[in-house]
PDB file of C-alpha atoms in Angstrom:
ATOM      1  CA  UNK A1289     -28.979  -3.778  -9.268  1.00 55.00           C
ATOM      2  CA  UNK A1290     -28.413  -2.458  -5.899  1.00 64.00           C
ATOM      3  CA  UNK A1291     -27.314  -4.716  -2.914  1.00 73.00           C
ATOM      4  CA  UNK A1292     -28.397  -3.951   0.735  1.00 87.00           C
ATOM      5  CA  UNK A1293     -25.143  -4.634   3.206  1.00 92.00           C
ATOM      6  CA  UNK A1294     -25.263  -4.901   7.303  1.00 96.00           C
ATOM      7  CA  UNK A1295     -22.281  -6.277   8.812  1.00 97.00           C
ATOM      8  CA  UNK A1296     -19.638  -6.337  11.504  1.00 97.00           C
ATOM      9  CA  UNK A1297     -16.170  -6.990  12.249  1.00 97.00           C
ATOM     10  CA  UNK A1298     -12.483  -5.347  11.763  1.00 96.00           C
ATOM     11  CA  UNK A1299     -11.751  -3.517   9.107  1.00 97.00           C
ATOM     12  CA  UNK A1300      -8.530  -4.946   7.061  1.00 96.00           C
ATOM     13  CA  UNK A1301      -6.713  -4.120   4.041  1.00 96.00           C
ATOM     14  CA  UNK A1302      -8.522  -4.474   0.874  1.00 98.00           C
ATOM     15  CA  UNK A1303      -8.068  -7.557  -1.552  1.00 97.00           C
ATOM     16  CA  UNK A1304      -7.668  -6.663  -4.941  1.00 97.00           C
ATOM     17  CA  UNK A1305      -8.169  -8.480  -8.139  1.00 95.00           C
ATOM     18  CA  UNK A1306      -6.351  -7.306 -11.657  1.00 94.00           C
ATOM     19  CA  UNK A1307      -9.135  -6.460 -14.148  1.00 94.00           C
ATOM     20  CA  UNK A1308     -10.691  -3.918 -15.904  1.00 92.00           C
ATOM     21  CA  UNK A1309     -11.434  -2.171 -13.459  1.00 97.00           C
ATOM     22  CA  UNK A1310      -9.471  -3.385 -10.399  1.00 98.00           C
ATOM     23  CA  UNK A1311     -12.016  -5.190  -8.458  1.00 98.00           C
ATOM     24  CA  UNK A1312     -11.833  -4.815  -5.298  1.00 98.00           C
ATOM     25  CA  UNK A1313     -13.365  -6.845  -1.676  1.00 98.00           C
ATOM     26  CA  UNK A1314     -14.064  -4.856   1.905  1.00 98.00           C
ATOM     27  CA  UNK A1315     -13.041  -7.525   4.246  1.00 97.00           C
ATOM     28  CA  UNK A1316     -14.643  -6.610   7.363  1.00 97.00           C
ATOM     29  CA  UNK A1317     -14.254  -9.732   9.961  1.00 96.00           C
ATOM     30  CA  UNK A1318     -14.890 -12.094   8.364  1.00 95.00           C
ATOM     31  CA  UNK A1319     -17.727 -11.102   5.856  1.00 97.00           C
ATOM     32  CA  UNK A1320     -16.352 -10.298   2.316  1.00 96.00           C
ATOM     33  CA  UNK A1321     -18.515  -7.665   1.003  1.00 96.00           C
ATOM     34  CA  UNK A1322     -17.716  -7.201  -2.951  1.00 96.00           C
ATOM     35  CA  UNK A1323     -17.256  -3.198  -3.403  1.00 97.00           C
ATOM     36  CA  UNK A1324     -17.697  -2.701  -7.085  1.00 97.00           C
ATOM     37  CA  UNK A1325     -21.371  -3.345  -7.511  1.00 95.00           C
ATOM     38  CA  UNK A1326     -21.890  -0.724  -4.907  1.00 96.00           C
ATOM     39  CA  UNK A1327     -20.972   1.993  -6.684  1.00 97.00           C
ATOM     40  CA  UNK A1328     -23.838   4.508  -6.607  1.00 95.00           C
ATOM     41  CA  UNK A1329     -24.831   3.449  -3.364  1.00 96.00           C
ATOM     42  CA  UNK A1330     -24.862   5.019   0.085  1.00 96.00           C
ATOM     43  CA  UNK A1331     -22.405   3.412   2.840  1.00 97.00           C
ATOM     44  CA  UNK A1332     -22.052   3.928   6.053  1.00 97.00           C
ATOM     45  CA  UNK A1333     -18.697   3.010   8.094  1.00 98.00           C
ATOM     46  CA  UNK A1334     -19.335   2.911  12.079  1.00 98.00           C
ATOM     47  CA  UNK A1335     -16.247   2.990  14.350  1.00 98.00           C
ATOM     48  CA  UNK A1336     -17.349   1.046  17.524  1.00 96.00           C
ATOM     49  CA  UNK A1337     -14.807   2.371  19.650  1.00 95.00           C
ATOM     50  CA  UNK A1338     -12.532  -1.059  19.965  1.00 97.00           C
ATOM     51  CA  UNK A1339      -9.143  -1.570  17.812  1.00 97.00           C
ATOM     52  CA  UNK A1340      -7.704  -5.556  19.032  1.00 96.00           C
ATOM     53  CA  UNK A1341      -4.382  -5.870  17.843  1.00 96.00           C
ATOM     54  CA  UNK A1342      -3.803  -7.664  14.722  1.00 96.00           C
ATOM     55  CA  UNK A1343      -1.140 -10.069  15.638  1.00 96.00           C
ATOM     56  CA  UNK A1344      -1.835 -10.724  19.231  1.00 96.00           C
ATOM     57  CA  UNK A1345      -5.751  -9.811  19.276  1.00 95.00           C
ATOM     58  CA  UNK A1346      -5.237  -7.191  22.043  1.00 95.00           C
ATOM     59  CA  UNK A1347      -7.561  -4.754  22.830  1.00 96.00           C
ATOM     60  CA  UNK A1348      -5.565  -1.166  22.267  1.00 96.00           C
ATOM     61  CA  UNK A1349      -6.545   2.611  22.398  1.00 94.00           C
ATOM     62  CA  UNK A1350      -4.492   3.027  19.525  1.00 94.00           C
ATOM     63  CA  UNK A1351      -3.400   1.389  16.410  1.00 95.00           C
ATOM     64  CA  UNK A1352       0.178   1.744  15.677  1.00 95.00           C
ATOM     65  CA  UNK A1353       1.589   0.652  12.319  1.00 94.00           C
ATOM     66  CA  UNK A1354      -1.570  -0.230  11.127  1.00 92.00           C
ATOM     67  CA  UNK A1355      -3.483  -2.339  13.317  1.00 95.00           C
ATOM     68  CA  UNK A1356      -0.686  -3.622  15.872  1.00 97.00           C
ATOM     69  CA  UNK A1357      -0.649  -2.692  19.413  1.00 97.00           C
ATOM     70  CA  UNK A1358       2.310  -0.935  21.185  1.00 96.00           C
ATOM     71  CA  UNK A1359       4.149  -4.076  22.379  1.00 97.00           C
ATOM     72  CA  UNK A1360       3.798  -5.720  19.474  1.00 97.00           C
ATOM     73  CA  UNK A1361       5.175  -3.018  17.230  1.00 97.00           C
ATOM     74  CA  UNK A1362       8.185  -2.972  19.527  1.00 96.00           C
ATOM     75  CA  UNK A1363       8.635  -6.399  19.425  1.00 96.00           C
ATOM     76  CA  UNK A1364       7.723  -7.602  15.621  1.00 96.00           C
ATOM     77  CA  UNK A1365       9.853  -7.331  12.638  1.00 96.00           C
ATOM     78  CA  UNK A1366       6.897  -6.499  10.588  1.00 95.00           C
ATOM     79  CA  UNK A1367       6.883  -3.211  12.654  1.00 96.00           C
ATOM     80  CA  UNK A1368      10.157  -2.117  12.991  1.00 95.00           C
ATOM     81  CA  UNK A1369      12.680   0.384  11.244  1.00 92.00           C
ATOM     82  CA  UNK A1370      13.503  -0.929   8.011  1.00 93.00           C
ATOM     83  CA  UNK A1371      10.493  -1.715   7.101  1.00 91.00           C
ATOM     84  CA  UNK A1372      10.027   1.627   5.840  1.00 91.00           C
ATOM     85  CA  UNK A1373      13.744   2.352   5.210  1.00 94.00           C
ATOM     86  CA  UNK A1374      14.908  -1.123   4.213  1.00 94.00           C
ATOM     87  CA  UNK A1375      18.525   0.176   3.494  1.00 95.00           C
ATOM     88  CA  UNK A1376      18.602   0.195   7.337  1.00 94.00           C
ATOM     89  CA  UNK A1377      17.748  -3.730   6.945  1.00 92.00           C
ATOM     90  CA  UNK A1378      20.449  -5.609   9.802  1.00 92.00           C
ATOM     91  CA  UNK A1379      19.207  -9.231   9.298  1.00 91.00           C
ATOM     92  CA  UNK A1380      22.955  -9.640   7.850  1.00 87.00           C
ATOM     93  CA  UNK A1381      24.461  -8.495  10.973  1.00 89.00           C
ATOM     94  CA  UNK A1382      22.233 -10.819  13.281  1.00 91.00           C
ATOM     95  CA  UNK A1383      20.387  -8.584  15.068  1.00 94.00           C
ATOM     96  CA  UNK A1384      17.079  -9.122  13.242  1.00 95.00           C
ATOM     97  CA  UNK A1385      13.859  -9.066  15.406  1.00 95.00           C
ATOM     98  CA  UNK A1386      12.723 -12.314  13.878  1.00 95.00           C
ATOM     99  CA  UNK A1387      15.163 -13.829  11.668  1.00 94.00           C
ATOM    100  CA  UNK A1388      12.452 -16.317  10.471  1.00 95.00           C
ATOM    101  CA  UNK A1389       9.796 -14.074   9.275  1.00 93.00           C
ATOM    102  CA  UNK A1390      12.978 -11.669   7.815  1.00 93.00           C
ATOM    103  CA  UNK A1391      14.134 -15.180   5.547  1.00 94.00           C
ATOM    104  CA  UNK A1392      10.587 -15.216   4.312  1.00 94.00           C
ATOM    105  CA  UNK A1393      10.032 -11.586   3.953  1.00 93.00           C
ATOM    106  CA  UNK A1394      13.575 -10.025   3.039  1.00 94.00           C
ATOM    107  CA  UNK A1395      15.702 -12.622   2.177  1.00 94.00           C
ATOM    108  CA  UNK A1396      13.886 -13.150  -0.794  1.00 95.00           C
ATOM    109  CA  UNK A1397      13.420 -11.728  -4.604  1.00 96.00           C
ATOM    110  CA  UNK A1398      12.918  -7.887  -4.656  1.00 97.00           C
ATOM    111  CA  UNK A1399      11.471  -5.360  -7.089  1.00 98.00           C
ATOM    112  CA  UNK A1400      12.804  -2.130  -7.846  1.00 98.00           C
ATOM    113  CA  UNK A1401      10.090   0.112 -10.019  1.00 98.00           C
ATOM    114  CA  UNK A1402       9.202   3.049 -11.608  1.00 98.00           C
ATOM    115  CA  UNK A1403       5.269   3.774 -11.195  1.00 98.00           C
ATOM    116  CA  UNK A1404       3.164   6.546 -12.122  1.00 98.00           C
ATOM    117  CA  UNK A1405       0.144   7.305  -9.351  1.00 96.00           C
ATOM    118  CA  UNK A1406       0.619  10.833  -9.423  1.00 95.00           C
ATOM    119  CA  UNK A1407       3.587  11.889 -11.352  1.00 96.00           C
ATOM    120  CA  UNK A1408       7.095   8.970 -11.386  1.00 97.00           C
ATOM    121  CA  UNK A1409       8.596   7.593  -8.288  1.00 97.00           C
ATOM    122  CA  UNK A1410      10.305   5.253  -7.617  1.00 98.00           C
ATOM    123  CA  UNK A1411       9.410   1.902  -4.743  1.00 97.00           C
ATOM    124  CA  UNK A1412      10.349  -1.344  -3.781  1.00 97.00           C
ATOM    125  CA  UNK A1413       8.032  -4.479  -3.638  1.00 97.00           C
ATOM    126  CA  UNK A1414       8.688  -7.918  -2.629  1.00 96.00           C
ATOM    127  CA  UNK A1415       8.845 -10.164  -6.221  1.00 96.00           C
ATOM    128  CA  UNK A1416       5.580 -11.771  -5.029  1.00 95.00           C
ATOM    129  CA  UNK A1417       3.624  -8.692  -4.583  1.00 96.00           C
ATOM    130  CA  UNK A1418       3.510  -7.781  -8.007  1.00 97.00           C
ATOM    131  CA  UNK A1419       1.484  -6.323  -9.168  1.00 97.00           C
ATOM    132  CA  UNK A1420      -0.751  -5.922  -5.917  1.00 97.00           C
ATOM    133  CA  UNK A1421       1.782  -3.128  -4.281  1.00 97.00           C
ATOM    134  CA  UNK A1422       1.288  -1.221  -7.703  1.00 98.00           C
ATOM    135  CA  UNK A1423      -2.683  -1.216  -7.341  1.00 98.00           C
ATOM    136  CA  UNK A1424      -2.132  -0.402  -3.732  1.00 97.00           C
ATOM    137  CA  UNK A1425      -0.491   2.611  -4.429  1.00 96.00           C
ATOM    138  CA  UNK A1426      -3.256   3.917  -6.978  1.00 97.00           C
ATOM    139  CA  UNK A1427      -0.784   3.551  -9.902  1.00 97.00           C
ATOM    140  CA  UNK A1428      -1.765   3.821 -13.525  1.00 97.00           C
ATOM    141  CA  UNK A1429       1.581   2.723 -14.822  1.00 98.00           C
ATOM    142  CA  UNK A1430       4.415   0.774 -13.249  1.00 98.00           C
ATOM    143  CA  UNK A1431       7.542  -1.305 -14.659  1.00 98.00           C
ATOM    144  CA  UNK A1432       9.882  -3.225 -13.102  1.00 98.00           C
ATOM    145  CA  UNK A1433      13.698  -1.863 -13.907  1.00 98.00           C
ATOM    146  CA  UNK A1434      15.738  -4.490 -11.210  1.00 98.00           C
ATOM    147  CA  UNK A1435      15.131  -7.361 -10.123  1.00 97.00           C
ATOM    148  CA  UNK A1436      17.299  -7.919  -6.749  1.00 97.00           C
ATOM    149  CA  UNK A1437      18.479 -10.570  -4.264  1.00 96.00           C
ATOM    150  CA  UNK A1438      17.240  -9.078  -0.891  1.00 96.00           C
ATOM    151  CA  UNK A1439      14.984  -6.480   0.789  1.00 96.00           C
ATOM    152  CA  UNK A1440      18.230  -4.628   1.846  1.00 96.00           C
ATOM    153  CA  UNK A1441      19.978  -4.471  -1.738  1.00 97.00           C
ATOM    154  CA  UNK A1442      17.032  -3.312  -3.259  1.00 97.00           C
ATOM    155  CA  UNK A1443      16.809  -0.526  -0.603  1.00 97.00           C
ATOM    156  CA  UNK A1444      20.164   0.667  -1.192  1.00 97.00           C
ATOM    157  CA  UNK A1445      19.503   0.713  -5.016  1.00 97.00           C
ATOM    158  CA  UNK A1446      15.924   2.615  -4.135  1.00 97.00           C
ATOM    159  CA  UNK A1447      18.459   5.369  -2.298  1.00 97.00           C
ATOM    160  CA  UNK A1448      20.358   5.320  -5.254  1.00 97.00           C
ATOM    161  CA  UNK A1449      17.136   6.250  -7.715  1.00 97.00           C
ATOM    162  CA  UNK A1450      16.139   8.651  -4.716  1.00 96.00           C
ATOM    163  CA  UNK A1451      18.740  11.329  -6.081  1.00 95.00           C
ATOM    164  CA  UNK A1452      16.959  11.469  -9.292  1.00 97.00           C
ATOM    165  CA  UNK A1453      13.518  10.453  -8.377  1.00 97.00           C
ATOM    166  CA  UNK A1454      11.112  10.781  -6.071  1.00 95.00           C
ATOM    167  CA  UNK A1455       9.761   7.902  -3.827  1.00 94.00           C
ATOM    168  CA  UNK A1456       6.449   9.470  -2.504  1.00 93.00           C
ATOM    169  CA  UNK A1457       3.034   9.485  -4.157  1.00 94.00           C
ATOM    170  CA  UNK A1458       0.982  12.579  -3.593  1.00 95.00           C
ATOM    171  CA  UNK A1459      -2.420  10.793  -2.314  1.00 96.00           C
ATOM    172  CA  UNK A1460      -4.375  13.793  -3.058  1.00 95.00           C
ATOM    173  CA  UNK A1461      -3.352  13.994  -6.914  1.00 96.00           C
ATOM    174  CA  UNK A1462      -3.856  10.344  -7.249  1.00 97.00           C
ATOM    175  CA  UNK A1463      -7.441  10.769  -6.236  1.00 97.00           C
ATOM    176  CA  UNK A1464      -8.107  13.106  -8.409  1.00 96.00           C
ATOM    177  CA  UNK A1465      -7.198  10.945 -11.221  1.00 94.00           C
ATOM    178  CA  UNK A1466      -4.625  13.901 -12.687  1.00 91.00           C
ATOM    179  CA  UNK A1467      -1.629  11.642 -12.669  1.00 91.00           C
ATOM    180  CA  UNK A1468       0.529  12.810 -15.968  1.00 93.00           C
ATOM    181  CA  UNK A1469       1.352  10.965 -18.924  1.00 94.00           C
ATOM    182  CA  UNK A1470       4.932   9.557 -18.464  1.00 97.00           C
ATOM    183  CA  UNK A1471       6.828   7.291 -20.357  1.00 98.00           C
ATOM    184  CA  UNK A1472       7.996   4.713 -18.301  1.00 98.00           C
ATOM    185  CA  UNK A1473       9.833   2.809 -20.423  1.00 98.00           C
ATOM    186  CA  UNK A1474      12.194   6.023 -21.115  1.00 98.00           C
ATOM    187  CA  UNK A1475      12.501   6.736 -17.596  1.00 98.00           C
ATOM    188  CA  UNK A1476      14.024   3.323 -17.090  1.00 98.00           C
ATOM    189  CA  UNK A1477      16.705   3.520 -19.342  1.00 98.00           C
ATOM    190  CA  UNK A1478      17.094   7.052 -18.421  1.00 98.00           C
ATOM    191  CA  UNK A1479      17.682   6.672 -14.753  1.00 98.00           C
ATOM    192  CA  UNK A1480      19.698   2.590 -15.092  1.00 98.00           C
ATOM    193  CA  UNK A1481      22.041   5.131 -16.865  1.00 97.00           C
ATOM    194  CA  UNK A1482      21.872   7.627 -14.261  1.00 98.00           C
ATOM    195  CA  UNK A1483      22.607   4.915 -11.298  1.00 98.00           C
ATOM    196  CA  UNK A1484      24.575   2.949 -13.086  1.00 97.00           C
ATOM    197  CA  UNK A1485      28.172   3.847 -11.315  1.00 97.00           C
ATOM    198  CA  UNK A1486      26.237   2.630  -8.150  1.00 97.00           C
ATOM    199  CA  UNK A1487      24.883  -0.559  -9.679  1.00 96.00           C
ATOM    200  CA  UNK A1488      29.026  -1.679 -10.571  1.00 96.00           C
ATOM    201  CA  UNK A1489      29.577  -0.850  -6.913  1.00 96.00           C
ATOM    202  CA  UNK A1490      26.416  -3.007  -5.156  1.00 96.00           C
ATOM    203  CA  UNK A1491      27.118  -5.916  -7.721  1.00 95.00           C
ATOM    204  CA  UNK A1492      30.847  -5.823  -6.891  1.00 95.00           C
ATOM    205  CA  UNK A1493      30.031  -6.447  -3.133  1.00 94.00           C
ATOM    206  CA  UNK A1494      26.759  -8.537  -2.964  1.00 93.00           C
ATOM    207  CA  UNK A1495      27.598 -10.412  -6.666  1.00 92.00           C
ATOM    208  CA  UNK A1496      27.284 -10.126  -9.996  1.00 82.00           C
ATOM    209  CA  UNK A1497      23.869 -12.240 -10.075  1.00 91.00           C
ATOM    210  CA  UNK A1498      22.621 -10.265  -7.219  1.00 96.00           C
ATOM    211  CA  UNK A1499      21.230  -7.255  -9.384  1.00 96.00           C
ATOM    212  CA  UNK A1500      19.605  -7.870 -12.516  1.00 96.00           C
ATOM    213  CA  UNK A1501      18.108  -5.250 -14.950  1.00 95.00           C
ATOM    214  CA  UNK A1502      14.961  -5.966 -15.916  1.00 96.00           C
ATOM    215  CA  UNK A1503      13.515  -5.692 -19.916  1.00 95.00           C
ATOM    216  CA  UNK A1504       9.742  -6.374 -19.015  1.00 97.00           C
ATOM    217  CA  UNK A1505       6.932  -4.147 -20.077  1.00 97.00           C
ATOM    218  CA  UNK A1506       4.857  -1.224 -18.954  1.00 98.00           C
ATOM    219  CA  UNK A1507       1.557  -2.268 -16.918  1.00 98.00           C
ATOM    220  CA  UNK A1508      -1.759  -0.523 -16.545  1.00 97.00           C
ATOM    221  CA  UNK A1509      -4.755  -0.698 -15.412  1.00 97.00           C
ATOM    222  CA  UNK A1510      -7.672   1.367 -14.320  1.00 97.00           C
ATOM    223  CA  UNK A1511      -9.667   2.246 -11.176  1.00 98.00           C
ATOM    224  CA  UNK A1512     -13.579   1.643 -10.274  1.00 98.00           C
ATOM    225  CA  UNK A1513     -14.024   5.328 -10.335  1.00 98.00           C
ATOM    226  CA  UNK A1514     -17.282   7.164 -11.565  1.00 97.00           C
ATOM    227  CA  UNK A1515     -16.814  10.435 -10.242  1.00 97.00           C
ATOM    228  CA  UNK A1516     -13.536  12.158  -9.618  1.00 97.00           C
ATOM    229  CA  UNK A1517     -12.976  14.492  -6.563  1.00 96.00           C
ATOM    230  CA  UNK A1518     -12.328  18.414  -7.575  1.00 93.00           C
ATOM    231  CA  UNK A1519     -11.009  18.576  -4.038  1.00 94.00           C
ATOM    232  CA  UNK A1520      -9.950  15.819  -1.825  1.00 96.00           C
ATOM    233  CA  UNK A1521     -11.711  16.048   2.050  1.00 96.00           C
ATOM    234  CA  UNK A1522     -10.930  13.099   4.665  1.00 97.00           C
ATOM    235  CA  UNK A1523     -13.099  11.035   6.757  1.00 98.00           C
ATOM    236  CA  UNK A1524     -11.025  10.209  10.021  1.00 97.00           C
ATOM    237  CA  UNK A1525     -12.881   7.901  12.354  1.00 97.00           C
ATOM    238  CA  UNK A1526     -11.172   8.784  15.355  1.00 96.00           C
ATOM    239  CA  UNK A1527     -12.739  12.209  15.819  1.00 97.00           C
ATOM    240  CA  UNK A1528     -15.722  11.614  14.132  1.00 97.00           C
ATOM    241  CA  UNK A1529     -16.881   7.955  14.387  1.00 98.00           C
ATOM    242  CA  UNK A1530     -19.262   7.575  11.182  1.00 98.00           C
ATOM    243  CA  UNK A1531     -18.370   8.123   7.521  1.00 98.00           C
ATOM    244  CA  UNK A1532     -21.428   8.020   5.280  1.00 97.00           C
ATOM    245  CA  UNK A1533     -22.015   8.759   1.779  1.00 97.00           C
ATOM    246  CA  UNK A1534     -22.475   7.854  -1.672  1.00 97.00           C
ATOM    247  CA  UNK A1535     -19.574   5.603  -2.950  1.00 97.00           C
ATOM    248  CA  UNK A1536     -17.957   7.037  -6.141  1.00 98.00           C
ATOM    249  CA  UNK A1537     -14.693   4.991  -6.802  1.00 98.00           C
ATOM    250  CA  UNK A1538     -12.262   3.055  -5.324  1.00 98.00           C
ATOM    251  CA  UNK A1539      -8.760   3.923  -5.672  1.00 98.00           C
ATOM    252  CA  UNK A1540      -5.058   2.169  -4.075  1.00 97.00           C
ATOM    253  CA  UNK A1541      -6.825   1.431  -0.539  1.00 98.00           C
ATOM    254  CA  UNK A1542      -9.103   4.400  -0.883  1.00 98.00           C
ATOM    255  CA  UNK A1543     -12.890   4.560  -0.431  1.00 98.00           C
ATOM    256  CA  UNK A1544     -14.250   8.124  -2.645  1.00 98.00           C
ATOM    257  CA  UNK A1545     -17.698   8.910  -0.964  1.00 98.00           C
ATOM    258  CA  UNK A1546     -19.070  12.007  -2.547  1.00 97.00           C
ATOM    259  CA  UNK A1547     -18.588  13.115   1.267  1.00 98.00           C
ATOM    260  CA  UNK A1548     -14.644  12.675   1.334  1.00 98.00           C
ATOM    261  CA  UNK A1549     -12.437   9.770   1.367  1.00 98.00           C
ATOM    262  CA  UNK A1550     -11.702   7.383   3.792  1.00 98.00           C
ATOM    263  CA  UNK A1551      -8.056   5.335   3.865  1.00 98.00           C
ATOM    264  CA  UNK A1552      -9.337   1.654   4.658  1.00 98.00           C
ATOM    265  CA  UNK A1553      -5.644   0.666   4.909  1.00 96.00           C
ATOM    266  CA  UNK A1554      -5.450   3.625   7.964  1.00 97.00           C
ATOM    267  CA  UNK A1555      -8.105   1.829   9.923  1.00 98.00           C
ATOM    268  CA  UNK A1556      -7.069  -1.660   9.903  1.00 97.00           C
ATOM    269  CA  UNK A1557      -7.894  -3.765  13.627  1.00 97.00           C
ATOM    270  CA  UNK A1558     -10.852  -0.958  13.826  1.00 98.00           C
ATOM    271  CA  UNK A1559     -14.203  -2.488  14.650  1.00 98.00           C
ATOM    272  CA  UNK A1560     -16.674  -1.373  12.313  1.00 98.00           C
ATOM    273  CA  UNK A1561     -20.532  -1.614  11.178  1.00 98.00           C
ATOM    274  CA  UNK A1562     -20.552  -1.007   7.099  1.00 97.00           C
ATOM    275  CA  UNK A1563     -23.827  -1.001   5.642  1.00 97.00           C
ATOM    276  CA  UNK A1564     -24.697   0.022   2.412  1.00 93.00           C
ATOM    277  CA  UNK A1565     -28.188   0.129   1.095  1.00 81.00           C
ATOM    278  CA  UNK A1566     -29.240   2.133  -2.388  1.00 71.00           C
ATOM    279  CA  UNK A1567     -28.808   6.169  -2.754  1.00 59.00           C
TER     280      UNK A1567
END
């Protein structure tokens, strides 16, 4: 049955539900528009022109971090260094932005998997995020091999892996649904053995109950996706302000139009018009 869609607001991150398929929600202001049923239908995404920040609701020319302005991504924790390198976390040496938010976001259970979106790698999720960062990510596969104290310790084990494994999906591959067969459960005890020298060192300074190898098993799931890409094109909606087409899957925080792809993630604090009416 086709649904007919006209609504406005920013753009945020997509929800996600664990099913089979993922489902997945387009949260545009606040309107919830359910994506799966509107597979085979034509969409339209309108940039406005306006981006308002999405902490302090400031208009900005430009979106830094994903939807935060410039002072805010100089002031916030959320934004800053070690988010992305979180061995460079320095809560412990008091100099966090916002020791608050870093107690409820760092000091806190970590996860240190193995994934498969487009070939292994290893990545780091918060304990509570499981398994939304896996979906995120467009994996197929993941397991959890530690389970760790803190945001920083499970950085420094993620450099550890990072000798031995990559950390970086290739976006393109995962979109074309050609991620390889891997056997994640091997791979674990392959690389715990590999990293294990490290893992006597980290528990001898941060405690023996601070690192803990994890026995759980593999988890899948699948994608909306009814037609894969051959080649992978890009919508960007800061040079060209409309991305229309006929939605074909839905993939980590990926839209597939049979026009390109558009990162929803990317455009976060945008102000948009999506409507979607039938092919």
């Amino acid at each position: 049955m086709s649904t007919t869609i006209d609504v406005t607001g920013r753009l945020s991150k997509m929800p996600v539900t664990q099913s089979s398929p993922v489902d997945y929600t387009l949260r545009v202001g606040d309107h919830q528009v359910a994506l799966n049923p509107l597979l085979g239908q034509q969409i339209d995404i309108e940039y406005t022109g306006e981006i308002r920040c999405v902490h302090c609701d400031r208009k900005t020319s430009k979106s830094f971090n994903q939807g935060f302005c410039f002072p805010c991504f100089k002031r916030l924790a959320a934004c800053d260094s070690c988010i992305m390198s979180p061995e460079k976390c320095h809560y412990h040496l008091g100099t966090c932005r916002e020791p608050e938010w870093g107690e409820t976001h760092c000091m806190t259970g970590h996860v240190v998997y193995l994934a498969n979106s487009s070939g292994l790698k290893v990545g780091i999720t918060r304990a509570s995020q499981v398994p939304t960062r896996w979906i995120d990510q467009g994996a197929v596969a993941a397991i959890p091999m530690l389970r760790v104290a803190t945001r920083y310790l499970a950085g420094l084990v993620e450099v550890a892996c990072k000798q031995h494994v990559a950390d970086r999906t290739n976006w393109r591959t995962m979109l074309k649904g050609e991620a390889p067969e891997v056997d994640l459960m091997a791979e674990r005890e392959a690389l715990l053995a590999k990293i294990e020298p490290e893992l006597e060192r980290l528990a001898a300074e941060h405690g023996a109950g601070s690192l803990e190898a994890s026995a759980e098993p593999v988890w899948t799931t699948d994608y909306p996706v009814v037609v894969w890409p051959k080649t992978v094109k890009t919508h960007n909606l800061d040079k060209v302000p409309l991305a229309s087409g006929v939605l074909q899957g839905i993939k980590g925080q990926y839209l597939i139009l049979d026009t390109g792809v558009i990162n929803i993630r990317k455009y976060t604090a945008y102000q948009v018009r999506v409507r979607a009416c039938p092919a």
